[in-house]
Amino acid sequence: MTNAAKRYTFEITIAAVLYSAAIFLTGWWARHNPPDTPWIYALALIPAVPAGLMFVAMIRFVRRMDELQQRFVGEAALISACLVGFTSFAYGLLESYADLPSIPMVWILPALFAAYGAAMPFVWARYQ
Amino acid sequence: MKNRMKVLRAERDWSQAHLAEVLEVSRQTVNSVETGKYDPSLPLAFAIARTFELTIEEVFQPE
């Protein structure tokens, strides 16, 4: 494993542990306290902070990659953004005109990561 | 872009991994440049030529 990969693994692990703890504690607090407290907004956003740290770790890792690896990430991320963007746009039209059920926005980020993961093998194969 | 990297590497008995380590890139990048699937940036092309102690034109040729 390269030094960059080791550093990324360390940083992402710390962020993931903090995220898991934040989700657990936020959920526990929300279940045992009334939802009409003014602190609910800050509480709901606490897990977003370690999630943001994950993004910082990812960006730092990509900056340490070589040029071809950066191209892989860039192409796969672009395909993911276009796919998820188009799908959410199309579904938004269906929500508006066909009265389809609304999907919570919290699923957009997992969809982006899933589409990125699905696109990567195809991007990688173009350079073999 | 065509290149002579594979031949030059074989002349020196270098593996792709060794060349990648010298160039500070991944083995994947060395392989993709060798097979012509990826054209390196100018800094990388200069680094490759410098590693083989040749000019860029002696390593890379247009299609």
Coordinates of C-alpha atoms in Angstrom, one line a residue:
Chain A
M1 CA 0.0 0.0 0.0
T2 CA 1.4 3.4 -0.9
N3 CA 2.0 6.1 1.8
A4 CA -0.9 8.1 0.3
A5 CA -3.2 5.1 0.6
K6 CA -2.1 4.4 4.2
R7 CA -2.8 8.0 5.1
Y8 CA -6.2 7.9 3.4
T9 CA -7.1 4.7 5.2
F10 CA -6.2 6.3 8.5
E11 CA -8.1 9.5 7.8
I12 CA -11.2 7.8 6.5
T13 CA -11.3 5.3 9.4
I14 CA -11.2 8.2 11.9
A15 CA -14.0 9.9 10.0
A16 CA -16.1 6.7 9.8
V17 CA -15.7 6.0 13.5
L18 CA -16.8 9.6 14.3
Y19 CA -19.7 9.3 11.9
S20 CA -20.9 6.0 13.4
A21 CA -20.7 7.5 16.9
A22 CA -22.5 10.6 15.8
I23 CA -25.3 8.6 14.2
F24 CA -25.7 6.4 17.3
L25 CA -25.6 9.3 19.8
T26 CA -27.9 11.5 17.6
G27 CA -30.4 8.7 17.3
W28 CA -30.3 7.9 21.0
W29 CA -30.7 11.5 21.9
A30 CA -33.6 12.0 19.5
R31 CA -35.4 8.9 20.8
H32 CA -35.2 10.1 24.4
N33 CA -36.0 13.8 23.9
P34 CA -38.9 15.6 22.5
P35 CA -38.5 16.7 18.8
D36 CA -39.7 20.2 19.4
T37 CA -36.5 21.4 21.1
P38 CA -34.6 24.2 19.2
W39 CA -31.5 22.0 19.4
I40 CA -33.0 19.5 16.9
Y41 CA -31.5 21.3 13.9
A42 CA -28.0 21.3 15.3
L43 CA -28.4 17.7 16.5
A44 CA -29.6 16.5 13.2
L45 CA -26.6 17.9 11.4
I46 CA -24.0 16.5 13.8
P47 CA -23.4 13.4 11.6
A48 CA -22.8 15.6 8.6
V49 CA -19.5 16.9 10.2
P50 CA -17.6 13.6 10.1
A51 CA -19.2 12.9 6.7
G52 CA -17.6 16.2 5.6
L53 CA -14.2 15.0 7.0
M54 CA -14.6 11.9 4.8
F55 CA -14.8 14.2 1.8
V56 CA -11.7 16.1 2.9
A57 CA -9.8 12.8 3.2
M58 CA -11.0 11.8 -0.3
I59 CA -9.9 15.0 -1.9
R60 CA -6.5 14.9 -0.2
F61 CA -6.1 11.3 -1.5
V62 CA -7.0 12.1 -5.1
R63 CA -4.6 15.1 -5.0
R64 CA -1.8 12.6 -4.1
M65 CA -2.7 10.2 -6.9
D66 CA -0.8 10.1 -10.2
E67 CA -2.3 11.7 -13.3
L68 CA -3.9 8.5 -14.7
Q69 CA -5.5 7.6 -11.4
Q70 CA -6.8 11.2 -11.1
R71 CA -8.3 10.8 -14.6
F72 CA -10.0 7.5 -13.5
V73 CA -11.6 9.3 -10.5
G74 CA -12.6 12.3 -12.5
E75 CA -14.3 10.3 -15.3
A76 CA -16.1 8.0 -12.9
A77 CA -17.2 10.9 -10.7
L78 CA -18.5 12.7 -13.8
I79 CA -20.4 9.7 -15.0
S80 CA -21.9 9.3 -11.5
A81 CA -22.9 12.9 -11.3
C82 CA -24.6 12.8 -14.7
L83 CA -26.3 9.5 -14.0
V84 CA -27.6 10.4 -10.6
G85 CA -28.4 14.0 -11.7
F86 CA -30.4 12.9 -14.7
T87 CA -32.2 10.2 -12.7
S88 CA -33.1 12.6 -9.9
F89 CA -34.2 15.2 -12.4
A90 CA -36.4 12.7 -14.3
Y91 CA -37.8 11.3 -11.0
G92 CA -38.6 14.9 -9.9
L93 CA -40.7 15.3 -13.0
L94 CA -42.5 12.1 -12.2
E95 CA -43.1 13.3 -8.7
S96 CA -44.5 16.6 -10.0
Y97 CA -46.7 15.3 -12.8
A98 CA -47.3 11.6 -12.1
D99 CA -47.6 12.0 -8.3
L100 CA -45.0 9.4 -7.6
P101 CA -43.9 9.1 -3.9
S102 CA -41.1 11.4 -2.8
I103 CA -37.7 9.9 -2.1
P104 CA -35.7 11.5 0.8
M105 CA -32.7 13.5 -0.4
V106 CA -30.5 11.6 2.1
W107 CA -30.3 8.9 -0.5
I108 CA -28.6 11.1 -3.1
L109 CA -25.1 10.8 -1.6
P110 CA -25.3 6.9 -1.4
A111 CA -26.6 6.9 -5.0
L112 CA -23.6 9.0 -6.1
F113 CA -21.1 6.7 -4.4
A114 CA -22.9 3.6 -5.8
A115 CA -22.9 5.0 -9.4
Y116 CA -19.2 6.0 -9.0
G117 CA -18.4 2.4 -7.9
A118 CA -20.4 1.0 -10.9
A119 CA -18.7 3.3 -13.4
M120 CA -15.1 2.8 -12.3
P121 CA -14.6 -0.7 -13.8
F122 CA -15.8 0.6 -17.2
V123 CA -13.5 3.7 -17.0
W124 CA -10.6 1.5 -15.9
A125 CA -11.2 -0.9 -18.8
R126 CA -10.9 1.9 -21.4
Y127 CA -7.2 2.2 -20.4
Q128 CA -6.3 -1.5 -20.6
Chain B
M1 CA 1.0 8.2 -29.5
K2 CA 3.4 5.4 -30.2
N3 CA 6.3 4.8 -27.9
R4 CA 9.3 2.5 -27.4
M5 CA 8.9 2.2 -23.6
K6 CA 8.4 -1.6 -23.6
V7 CA 11.6 -2.1 -25.7
L8 CA 13.6 0.4 -23.7
R9 CA 12.4 -1.2 -20.5
A10 CA 13.3 -4.7 -21.7
E11 CA 16.8 -3.5 -22.8
R12 CA 17.4 -2.4 -19.2
D13 CA 15.7 -5.5 -17.7
W14 CA 13.3 -3.3 -15.8
S15 CA 9.8 -4.5 -14.7
Q16 CA 6.8 -2.2 -15.0
A17 CA 6.7 -2.0 -11.3
H18 CA 10.3 -0.9 -11.1
L19 CA 9.8 1.8 -13.7
A20 CA 6.6 2.9 -11.9
E21 CA 8.6 3.3 -8.7
V22 CA 11.3 5.3 -10.4
L23 CA 8.7 7.6 -12.0
E24 CA 6.6 7.8 -8.8
V25 CA 3.5 6.7 -10.7
S26 CA 1.4 3.5 -10.5
R27 CA 2.2 0.4 -12.4
Q28 CA -1.2 0.9 -14.1
T29 CA 0.0 4.2 -15.5
V30 CA 3.2 2.7 -16.9
N31 CA 1.2 -0.1 -18.5
S32 CA -1.4 2.3 -20.0
V33 CA 1.3 4.5 -21.5
E34 CA 3.2 1.5 -22.9
T35 CA 0.1 0.1 -24.6
G36 CA -0.7 3.5 -26.0
K37 CA -4.0 3.7 -24.1
Y38 CA -2.9 6.8 -22.3
D39 CA -0.8 9.7 -23.5
P40 CA 1.3 11.1 -20.6
S41 CA 1.4 14.7 -19.6
L42 CA 4.4 16.7 -20.6
P43 CA 6.1 16.5 -17.2
L44 CA 5.6 12.8 -17.1
A45 CA 6.8 12.4 -20.7
F46 CA 10.0 14.4 -19.8
A47 CA 10.4 12.2 -16.7
I48 CA 10.1 9.0 -18.8
A49 CA 12.7 10.3 -21.3
R50 CA 15.0 11.4 -18.6
T51 CA 14.8 8.0 -16.9
F52 CA 15.8 6.3 -20.1
E53 CA 18.5 9.0 -20.7
L54 CA 16.9 9.8 -24.1
T55 CA 15.1 12.7 -25.7
I56 CA 11.3 12.7 -25.8
E57 CA 11.4 12.2 -29.5
E58 CA 13.5 9.1 -29.1
V59 CA 10.9 7.6 -26.8
F60 CA 7.6 8.9 -28.2
Q61 CA 6.5 9.2 -31.8
P62 CA 3.2 10.6 -33.2
E63 CA 0.7 8.0 -34.7

